[in-house]
Amino acid sequence: MKNEGKKETEQAKELDKIEIRVEKGKEKLFEVDRRSVYKCVQCGTCRSVCPVFDVVGWESANTRGRMLIIKSLLEGTLPSEDVLPSLASCTTCGICAAKCPAGANPPEVVEAARAQLVKCGITTEAQEKLKSAVMTYGNSLGETQNRKHWLSEIERSQLPEKSDYVYFVGCFDSYRYPEFAKKTFKILQRYGVTLLPDEQCCASPLLRTGFREDAEKIMEHNLEQIIQVGAHTIITSCAGCYTTLKNNYPGELRVISLPEFLAEHLDELKLKKLDLTVTYHDPCHLGRHNKIYDAPRKVIQAICTLKEMKNIKEESRCCGGGGGVRIGYPDISLELARNRLKDVPEGVDYIVTSCPLCVRNLRDAGGDIEVIDIIELVAMAME
Amino acid sequence: MNRILEIDIDNIQVMVEPGIIQDALNDALKPYGFFFPPNPGSSAMCTIGGMIAYNASGMRCVKYGTTRNYVRDLEVVLADGTIIHTGSKMLKSAAGYDLTQLITGSEGTLGIVTKASLKIAPLPQTRKLVIASFENAEIAGQAVVKTFSKGVIPSACEILDRVSLQVLRRYDPKLVLPSEGDVLLFEVDGTESSAREAAEQIMKICSPLALSIKLAESENEMADIWAARKLVGAAVSRLDPTKTRIYVGEDVGVPIKKVPELLKKAQEISEKFNLPAMKYGHIGDGNLHLALFIDVLNKDEWDRLSKAADLIHRTAIELGGTVSSEHGVGAARAEYMEAQWGSALEVMRAIKKALDPKGILNPGKLGL
């Protein structure tokens, strides 16, 4: 996809509309790993692939612009709210890192910069709202209901207290798509998988938006729960939870994504063949960030015909749902999703993905083709 | 400001707004069998407006020329708000000063381009790529001079020294590149028979000087090599993550005959200041990209870098060349304008003063 420069869209204006909070008296020292910032030579390769830039059109809303802003903060520009529209609008999809000739990792740099801004007391209202929801209710959605509400009281009481395997449900499957959680757990229970007694948000929203200290508290809580259950392996169906548990949690947890688990147990699942043609959207945090490309395709092809999207695997385009962009800039986020829907091929019955955030964003973008999670396709094939 | 306003195949030209990306323009022209030939490595992200402002060129300049050879007419907003057109759809005009050429390459110092009419060219039927390696860059330079003097004009003629090749291999391990020496890439285009004939001629001329020489076997092999070549300049960190390529002294150019001498001096400068360097570039038009790389956290390396860059600029001028062949002058090379242009710089200053008396357009650039 070629970017064609500044677009005079409503989405570009959304960057100026955000509410910003500046806490007085906070430290203004800005420090991130300099070497990773200076790796960027401003060649602009990222400019041709950044999905946010594609929608917004301003240089500050692409990776090169963000790296330049971070460089200037390192070199003495005082951190201020002026940099937020640039730094808060990155979805951390990582296509820039995949394409960077110099091997820079801009999403990591942007996350580190966001953490520094949090330290300096400079945040958007959306960030604060997200943090407050996670820290108050243990989930990113601010839900007050029991996280296991999708199980009956009897089912909850019968959950094994100890198991080698734990299903980490995630906020979205717990509260927005409990049917996904039910269908997933129904399969996983056959293998003796249990749930954490008190699972909380995986901390991804906090880490992506810069609240590292808060994230550590939540991660510690979840780790204690994992130890309590005695599990050595975590299975999760959310791409955001997967990358966080695998790459951000201390120690080396064994983490398996649901598509990997399903692919590994295909023979035992006794799936029917369905007369369907579907396409598959690679979630950034499962695909590009963790290179899980084959497992979901193997599952889909065991059930029905797979017709690929225009950009797949490493080239896959972001749905716009990650990095705090959906909550901070909903118009930009949904425009990204609409752009992603343009990659859908003709003649498919469903768009399948394996991340509830992608499901939500692609559904909200309002296409004609139904978006489903991979567990729904599997459930159809088991009926 | 990123639309194609008109594709006028009958007059072999297009009218565009300056924000359009070059690859996007070429994607739109492809179904008509035409293309906009200037071909910078950044074609996936550079705008036509930027290309006009800096007279961009790139790898196919050796046959197709630079951006200025394709600009027919510009709509320009002057410093006082006047909007002018600098040309027309005419192929030629003998009426008055050529303001189109004045604005092209003026780096935004004389006016702001808001529309451009550009000549386009028919896409060649085929392209072929000869890959030759040489014991050193100087011998490669001699091979280029020899090829040109025999009347063969390739559509691209690039040099990649052994450090550049190491970087490319790190960037894309699949690439099939010679295992030793410094490499020349000769691209020829035209009909199947004319391209084959030109490729064979190049192989015959260069063979006595080359360590190895071959024709790329497939279109995919060619495409992979060009894609990697386009990004090599930024990929130095792949070789050593503690080093970053710094864009100073990176765009000098000399007359083709002086290329071997420039290559030799560039190597001496790299050694003198003990700075690792990659040498690559459009050797067919005399344009060398000397990529010096340093640890950006080391002050001593910064000091040596600026001395090396200064010397490479002055060397290019001494050899009758330029401090910038295609990247432009901006502020980075402004201090060399006097040395390169002498009293002609005063004429440039007079033009600047006449068109922008208050100095509001891209101030401080071009040494004006």
mmCIF file with all atom_site columns, N, CA, C and O in Angstrom, chain A residues 234-269:
data_model
loop_
_atom_site.group_PDB
_atom_site.id
_atom_site.type_symbol
_atom_site.label_atom_id
_atom_site.label_alt_id
_atom_site.label_comp_id
_atom_site.label_asym_id
_atom_site.label_entity_id
_atom_site.label_seq_id
_atom_site.pdbx_PDB_ins_code
_atom_site.Cartn_x
_atom_site.Cartn_y
_atom_site.Cartn_z
_atom_site.occupancy
_atom_site.B_iso_or_equiv
_atom_site.pdbx_formal_charge
_atom_site.auth_seq_id
_atom_site.auth_comp_id
_atom_site.auth_asym_id
_atom_site.auth_atom_id
_atom_site.pdbx_PDB_model_num
ATOM 1   N N  . ILE A 1 234 ? 0.620   -21.668 29.840 1.00 0.00 ? 234 ILE A N  1
ATOM 2   C CA . ILE A 1 234 ? -0.553  -20.792 29.762 1.00 0.00 ? 234 ILE A CA 1
ATOM 3   C C  . ILE A 1 234 ? -1.067  -20.846 28.327 1.00 0.00 ? 234 ILE A C  1
ATOM 4   O O  . ILE A 1 234 ? -0.284  -20.697 27.385 1.00 0.00 ? 234 ILE A O  1
ATOM 5   N N  . ILE A 1 235 ? -2.359  -21.002 28.168 1.00 0.00 ? 235 ILE A N  1
ATOM 6   C CA . ILE A 1 235 ? -2.954  -20.980 26.832 1.00 0.00 ? 235 ILE A CA 1
ATOM 7   C C  . ILE A 1 235 ? -3.852  -19.754 26.766 1.00 0.00 ? 235 ILE A C  1
ATOM 8   O O  . ILE A 1 235 ? -4.623  -19.492 27.687 1.00 0.00 ? 235 ILE A O  1
ATOM 9   N N  . THR A 1 236 ? -3.729  -18.996 25.710 1.00 0.00 ? 236 THR A N  1
ATOM 10  C CA . THR A 1 236 ? -4.575  -17.806 25.599 1.00 0.00 ? 236 THR A CA 1
ATOM 11  C C  . THR A 1 236 ? -5.078  -17.633 24.176 1.00 0.00 ? 236 THR A C  1
ATOM 12  O O  . THR A 1 236 ? -4.409  -18.033 23.221 1.00 0.00 ? 236 THR A O  1
ATOM 13  N N  . SER A 1 237 ? -6.254  -17.034 24.076 1.00 0.00 ? 237 SER A N  1
ATOM 14  C CA . SER A 1 237 ? -6.856  -16.851 22.749 1.00 0.00 ? 237 SER A CA 1
ATOM 15  C C  . SER A 1 237 ? -6.797  -15.389 22.309 1.00 0.00 ? 237 SER A C  1
ATOM 16  O O  . SER A 1 237 ? -7.365  -15.030 21.289 1.00 0.00 ? 237 SER A O  1
ATOM 17  N N  . CYS A 1 238 ? -6.139  -14.558 23.102 1.00 0.00 ? 238 CYS A N  1
ATOM 18  C CA . CYS A 1 238 ? -6.036  -13.131 22.750 1.00 0.00 ? 238 CYS A CA 1
ATOM 19  C C  . CYS A 1 238 ? -4.587  -12.829 22.345 1.00 0.00 ? 238 CYS A C  1
ATOM 20  O O  . CYS A 1 238 ? -3.647  -13.166 23.070 1.00 0.00 ? 238 CYS A O  1
ATOM 21  N N  . ALA A 1 239 ? -4.419  -12.192 21.180 1.00 0.00 ? 239 ALA A N  1
ATOM 22  C CA . ALA A 1 239 ? -3.067  -11.901 20.684 1.00 0.00 ? 239 ALA A CA 1
ATOM 23  C C  . ALA A 1 239 ? -2.335  -10.931 21.616 1.00 0.00 ? 239 ALA A C  1
ATOM 24  O O  . ALA A 1 239 ? -1.118  -11.049 21.827 1.00 0.00 ? 239 ALA A O  1
ATOM 25  N N  . GLY A 1 240 ? -3.072  -9.995  22.182 1.00 0.00 ? 240 GLY A N  1
ATOM 26  C CA . GLY A 1 240 ? -2.479  -9.015  23.097 1.00 0.00 ? 240 GLY A CA 1
ATOM 27  C C  . GLY A 1 240 ? -1.975  -9.697  24.360 1.00 0.00 ? 240 GLY A C  1
ATOM 28  O O  . GLY A 1 240 ? -0.864  -9.446  24.835 1.00 0.00 ? 240 GLY A O  1
ATOM 29  N N  . CYS A 1 241 ? -2.824  -10.574 24.941 1.00 0.00 ? 241 CYS A N  1
ATOM 30  C CA . CYS A 1 241 ? -2.416  -11.321 26.145 1.00 0.00 ? 241 CYS A CA 1
ATOM 31  C C  . CYS A 1 241 ? -1.222  -12.204 25.813 1.00 0.00 ? 241 CYS A C  1
ATOM 32  O O  . CYS A 1 241 ? -0.280  -12.317 26.598 1.00 0.00 ? 241 CYS A O  1
ATOM 33  N N  . TYR A 1 242 ? -1.271  -12.832 24.622 1.00 0.00 ? 242 TYR A N  1
ATOM 34  C CA . TYR A 1 242 ? -0.213  -13.770 24.250 1.00 0.00 ? 242 TYR A CA 1
ATOM 35  C C  . TYR A 1 242 ? 1.148   -13.076 24.254 1.00 0.00 ? 242 TYR A C  1
ATOM 36  O O  . TYR A 1 242 ? 2.092   -13.528 24.897 1.00 0.00 ? 242 TYR A O  1
ATOM 37  N N  . THR A 1 243 ? 1.240   -11.965 23.526 1.00 0.00 ? 243 THR A N  1
ATOM 38  C CA . THR A 1 243 ? 2.553   -11.314 23.406 1.00 0.00 ? 243 THR A CA 1
ATOM 39  C C  . THR A 1 243 ? 3.016   -10.767 24.752 1.00 0.00 ? 243 THR A C  1
ATOM 40  O O  . THR A 1 243 ? 4.196   -10.761 25.069 1.00 0.00 ? 243 THR A O  1
ATOM 41  N N  . THR A 1 244 ? 2.063   -10.336 25.567 1.00 0.00 ? 244 THR A N  1
ATOM 42  C CA . THR A 1 244 ? 2.429   -9.775  26.869 1.00 0.00 ? 244 THR A CA 1
ATOM 43  C C  . THR A 1 244 ? 2.936   -10.865 27.800 1.00 0.00 ? 244 THR A C  1
ATOM 44  O O  . THR A 1 244 ? 3.995   -10.742 28.421 1.00 0.00 ? 244 THR A O  1
ATOM 45  N N  . LEU A 1 245 ? 2.167   -11.958 27.888 1.00 0.00 ? 245 LEU A N  1
ATOM 46  C CA . LEU A 1 245 ? 2.577   -13.060 28.770 1.00 0.00 ? 245 LEU A CA 1
ATOM 47  C C  . LEU A 1 245 ? 3.920   -13.634 28.330 1.00 0.00 ? 245 LEU A C  1
ATOM 48  O O  . LEU A 1 245 ? 4.773   -13.966 29.130 1.00 0.00 ? 245 LEU A O  1
ATOM 49  N N  . LYS A 1 246 ? 4.076   -13.723 27.025 1.00 0.00 ? 246 LYS A N  1
ATOM 50  C CA . LYS A 1 246 ? 5.281   -14.365 26.495 1.00 0.00 ? 246 LYS A CA 1
ATOM 51  C C  . LYS A 1 246 ? 6.511   -13.441 26.566 1.00 0.00 ? 246 LYS A C  1
ATOM 52  O O  . LYS A 1 246 ? 7.595   -13.867 26.923 1.00 0.00 ? 246 LYS A O  1
ATOM 53  N N  . ASN A 1 247 ? 6.322   -12.187 26.234 1.00 0.00 ? 247 ASN A N  1
ATOM 54  C CA . ASN A 1 247 ? 7.488   -11.307 26.062 1.00 0.00 ? 247 ASN A CA 1
ATOM 55  C C  . ASN A 1 247 ? 7.690   -10.285 27.177 1.00 0.00 ? 247 ASN A C  1
ATOM 56  O O  . ASN A 1 247 ? 8.756   -9.694  27.266 1.00 0.00 ? 247 ASN A O  1
ATOM 57  N N  . ASN A 1 248 ? 6.661   -10.023 27.970 1.00 0.00 ? 248 ASN A N  1
ATOM 58  C CA . ASN A 1 248 ? 6.802   -8.979  28.982 1.00 0.00 ? 248 ASN A CA 1
ATOM 59  C C  . ASN A 1 248 ? 6.825   -9.504  30.414 1.00 0.00 ? 248 ASN A C  1
ATOM 60  O O  . ASN A 1 248 ? 7.321   -8.819  31.308 1.00 0.00 ? 248 ASN A O  1
ATOM 61  N N  . TYR A 1 249 ? 6.251   -10.679 30.620 1.00 0.00 ? 249 TYR A N  1
ATOM 62  C CA . TYR A 1 249 ? 6.248   -11.209 31.987 1.00 0.00 ? 249 TYR A CA 1
ATOM 63  C C  . TYR A 1 249 ? 7.655   -11.647 32.369 1.00 0.00 ? 249 TYR A C  1
ATOM 64  O O  . TYR A 1 249 ? 8.393   -12.155 31.530 1.00 0.00 ? 249 TYR A O  1
ATOM 65  N N  . PRO A 1 250 ? 8.015   -11.422 33.641 1.00 0.00 ? 250 PRO A N  1
ATOM 66  C CA . PRO A 1 250 ? 9.351   -11.839 34.062 1.00 0.00 ? 250 PRO A CA 1
ATOM 67  C C  . PRO A 1 250 ? 9.463   -13.368 34.023 1.00 0.00 ? 250 PRO A C  1
ATOM 68  O O  . PRO A 1 250 ? 8.456   -14.072 34.117 1.00 0.00 ? 250 PRO A O  1
ATOM 69  N N  . GLY A 1 251 ? 10.654  -13.862 33.895 1.00 0.00 ? 251 GLY A N  1
ATOM 70  C CA . GLY A 1 251 ? 10.849  -15.303 33.804 1.00 0.00 ? 251 GLY A CA 1
ATOM 71  C C  . GLY A 1 251 ? 10.455  -15.786 32.424 1.00 0.00 ? 251 GLY A C  1
ATOM 72  O O  . GLY A 1 251 ? 10.140  -14.987 31.535 1.00 0.00 ? 251 GLY A O  1
ATOM 73  N N  . GLU A 1 252 ? 10.457  -17.068 32.265 1.00 0.00 ? 252 GLU A N  1
ATOM 74  C CA . GLU A 1 252 ? 10.087  -17.580 30.945 1.00 0.00 ? 252 GLU A CA 1
ATOM 75  C C  . GLU A 1 252 ? 8.880   -18.477 31.047 1.00 0.00 ? 252 GLU A C  1
ATOM 76  O O  . GLU A 1 252 ? 8.984   -19.676 31.244 1.00 0.00 ? 252 GLU A O  1
ATOM 77  N N  . LEU A 1 253 ? 7.716   -17.854 30.951 1.00 0.00 ? 253 LEU A N  1
ATOM 78  C CA . LEU A 1 253 ? 6.490   -18.630 30.982 1.00 0.00 ? 253 LEU A CA 1
ATOM 79  C C  . LEU A 1 253 ? 6.361   -19.386 29.666 1.00 0.00 ? 253 LEU A C  1
ATOM 80  O O  . LEU A 1 253 ? 6.741   -18.884 28.616 1.00 0.00 ? 253 LEU A O  1
ATOM 81  N N  . ARG A 1 254 ? 5.823   -20.580 29.712 1.00 0.00 ? 254 ARG A N  1
ATOM 82  C CA . ARG A 1 254 ? 5.519   -21.273 28.464 1.00 0.00 ? 254 ARG A CA 1
ATOM 83  C C  . ARG A 1 254 ? 4.116   -20.829 28.060 1.00 0.00 ? 254 ARG A C  1
ATOM 84  O O  . ARG A 1 254 ? 3.144   -21.075 28.782 1.00 0.00 ? 254 ARG A O  1
ATOM 85  N N  . VAL A 1 255 ? 4.041   -20.134 26.982 1.00 0.00 ? 255 VAL A N  1
ATOM 86  C CA . VAL A 1 255 ? 2.747   -19.581 26.555 1.00 0.00 ? 255 VAL A CA 1
ATOM 87  C C  . VAL A 1 255 ? 2.397   -20.148 25.182 1.00 0.00 ? 255 VAL A C  1
ATOM 88  O O  . VAL A 1 255 ? 3.241   -20.185 24.284 1.00 0.00 ? 255 VAL A O  1
ATOM 89  N N  . ILE A 1 256 ? 1.164   -20.599 25.048 1.00 0.00 ? 256 ILE A N  1
ATOM 90  C CA . ILE A 1 256 ? 0.713   -21.154 23.769 1.00 0.00 ? 256 ILE A CA 1
ATOM 91  C C  . ILE A 1 256 ? -0.522  -20.386 23.329 1.00 0.00 ? 256 ILE A C  1
ATOM 92  O O  . ILE A 1 256 ? -1.431  -20.130 24.137 1.00 0.00 ? 256 ILE A O  1
ATOM 93  N N  . SER A 1 257 ? -0.538  -20.009 22.083 1.00 0.00 ? 257 SER A N  1
ATOM 94  C CA . SER A 1 257 ? -1.732  -19.328 21.577 1.00 0.00 ? 257 SER A CA 1
ATOM 95  C C  . SER A 1 257 ? -2.782  -20.381 21.246 1.00 0.00 ? 257 SER A C  1
ATOM 96  O O  . SER A 1 257 ? -2.453  -21.540 20.961 1.00 0.00 ? 257 SER A O  1
ATOM 97  N N  . LEU A 1 258 ? -4.035  -19.973 21.265 1.00 0.00 ? 258 LEU A N  1
ATOM 98  C CA . LEU A 1 258 ? -5.107  -20.930 20.975 1.00 0.00 ? 258 LEU A CA 1
ATOM 99  C C  . LEU A 1 258 ? -4.925  -21.579 19.593 1.00 0.00 ? 258 LEU A C  1
ATOM 100 O O  . LEU A 1 258 ? -5.055  -22.808 19.487 1.00 0.00 ? 258 LEU A O  1
ATOM 101 N N  . PRO A 1 259 ? -4.611  -20.809 18.538 1.00 0.00 ? 259 PRO A N  1
ATOM 102 C CA . PRO A 1 259 ? -4.417  -21.476 17.245 1.00 0.00 ? 259 PRO A CA 1
ATOM 103 C C  . PRO A 1 259 ? -3.328  -22.550 17.294 1.00 0.00 ? 259 PRO A C  1
ATOM 104 O O  . PRO A 1 259 ? -3.470  -23.603 16.688 1.00 0.00 ? 259 PRO A O  1
ATOM 105 N N  . GLU A 1 260 ? -2.262  -22.306 18.047 1.00 0.00 ? 260 GLU A N  1
ATOM 106 C CA . GLU A 1 260 ? -1.200  -23.316 18.151 1.00 0.00 ? 260 GLU A CA 1
ATOM 107 C C  . GLU A 1 260 ? -1.725  -24.568 18.856 1.00 0.00 ? 260 GLU A C  1
ATOM 108 O O  . GLU A 1 260 ? -1.443  -25.687 18.445 1.00 0.00 ? 260 GLU A O  1
ATOM 109 N N  . PHE A 1 261 ? -2.490  -24.323 19.935 1.00 0.00 ? 261 PHE A N  1
ATOM 110 C CA . PHE A 1 261 ? -3.034  -25.469 20.683 1.00 0.00 ? 261 PHE A CA 1
ATOM 111 C C  . PHE A 1 261 ? -3.965  -26.285 19.785 1.00 0.00 ? 261 PHE A C  1
ATOM 112 O O  . PHE A 1 261 ? -3.890  -27.512 19.732 1.00 0.00 ? 261 PHE A O  1
ATOM 113 N N  . LEU A 1 262 ? -4.824  -25.578 19.069 1.00 0.00 ? 262 LEU A N  1
ATOM 114 C CA . LEU A 1 262 ? -5.783  -26.267 18.196 1.00 0.00 ? 262 LEU A CA 1
ATOM 115 C C  . LEU A 1 262 ? -5.053  -27.039 17.101 1.00 0.00 ? 262 LEU A C  1
ATOM 116 O O  . LEU A 1 262 ? -5.395  -28.181 16.793 1.00 0.00 ? 262 LEU A O  1
ATOM 117 N N  . ALA A 1 263 ? -4.045  -26.403 16.515 1.00 0.00 ? 263 ALA A N  1
ATOM 118 C CA . ALA A 1 263 ? -3.304  -27.056 15.428 1.00 0.00 ? 263 ALA A CA 1
ATOM 119 C C  . ALA A 1 263 ? -2.626  -28.324 15.921 1.00 0.00 ? 263 ALA A C  1
ATOM 120 O O  . ALA A 1 263 ? -2.565  -29.334 15.221 1.00 0.00 ? 263 ALA A O  1
ATOM 121 N N  . GLU A 1 264 ? -2.171  -28.266 17.149 1.00 0.00 ? 264 GLU A N  1
ATOM 122 C CA . GLU A 1 264 ? -1.469  -29.410 17.727 1.00 0.00 ? 264 GLU A CA 1
ATOM 123 C C  . GLU A 1 264 ? -2.419  -30.578 18.008 1.00 0.00 ? 264 GLU A C  1
ATOM 124 O O  . GLU A 1 264 ? -2.013  -31.737 18.013 1.00 0.00 ? 264 GLU A O  1
ATOM 125 N N  . HIS A 1 265 ? -3.680  -30.263 18.258 1.00 0.00 ? 265 HIS A N  1
ATOM 126 C CA . HIS A 1 265 ? -4.643  -31.309 18.632 1.00 0.00 ? 265 HIS A CA 1
ATOM 127 C C  . HIS A 1 265 ? -5.695  -31.540 17.557 1.00 0.00 ? 265 HIS A C  1
ATOM 128 O O  . HIS A 1 265 ? -6.785  -32.034 17.851 1.00 0.00 ? 265 HIS A O  1
ATOM 129 N N  . LEU A 1 266 ? -5.384  -31.193 16.339 1.00 0.00 ? 266 LEU A N  1
ATOM 130 C CA . LEU A 1 266 ? -6.383  -31.278 15.259 1.00 0.00 ? 266 LEU A CA 1
ATOM 131 C C  . LEU A 1 266 ? -7.003  -32.673 15.152 1.00 0.00 ? 266 LEU A C  1
ATOM 132 O O  . LEU A 1 266 ? -8.222  -32.804 15.019 1.00 0.00 ? 266 LEU A O  1
ATOM 133 N N  . ASP A 1 267 ? -6.164  -33.678 15.193 1.00 0.00 ? 267 ASP A N  1
ATOM 134 C CA . ASP A 1 267 ? -6.666  -35.045 15.000 1.00 0.00 ? 267 ASP A CA 1
ATOM 135 C C  . ASP A 1 267 ? -7.680  -35.428 16.073 1.00 0.00 ? 267 ASP A C  1
ATOM 136 O O  . ASP A 1 267 ? -8.656  -36.111 15.800 1.00 0.00 ? 267 ASP A O  1
ATOM 137 N N  . GLU A 1 268 ? -7.431  -34.977 17.290 1.00 0.00 ? 268 GLU A N  1
ATOM 138 C CA . GLU A 1 268 ? -8.319  -35.356 18.391 1.00 0.00 ? 268 GLU A CA 1
ATOM 139 C C  . GLU A 1 268 ? -9.628  -34.580 18.381 1.00 0.00 ? 268 GLU A C  1
ATOM 140 O O  . GLU A 1 268 ? -10.605 -34.999 18.997 1.00 0.00 ? 268 GLU A O  1
ATOM 141 N N  . LEU A 1 269 ? -9.656  -33.452 17.678 1.00 0.00 ? 269 LEU A N  1
ATOM 142 C CA . LEU A 1 269 ? -10.856 -32.604 17.729 1.00 0.00 ? 269 LEU A CA 1
ATOM 143 C C  . LEU A 1 269 ? -11.971 -33.131 16.826 1.00 0.00 ? 269 LEU A C  1
ATOM 144 O O  . LEU A 1 269 ? -13.124 -32.729 16.952 1.00 0.00 ? 269 LEU A O  1
#
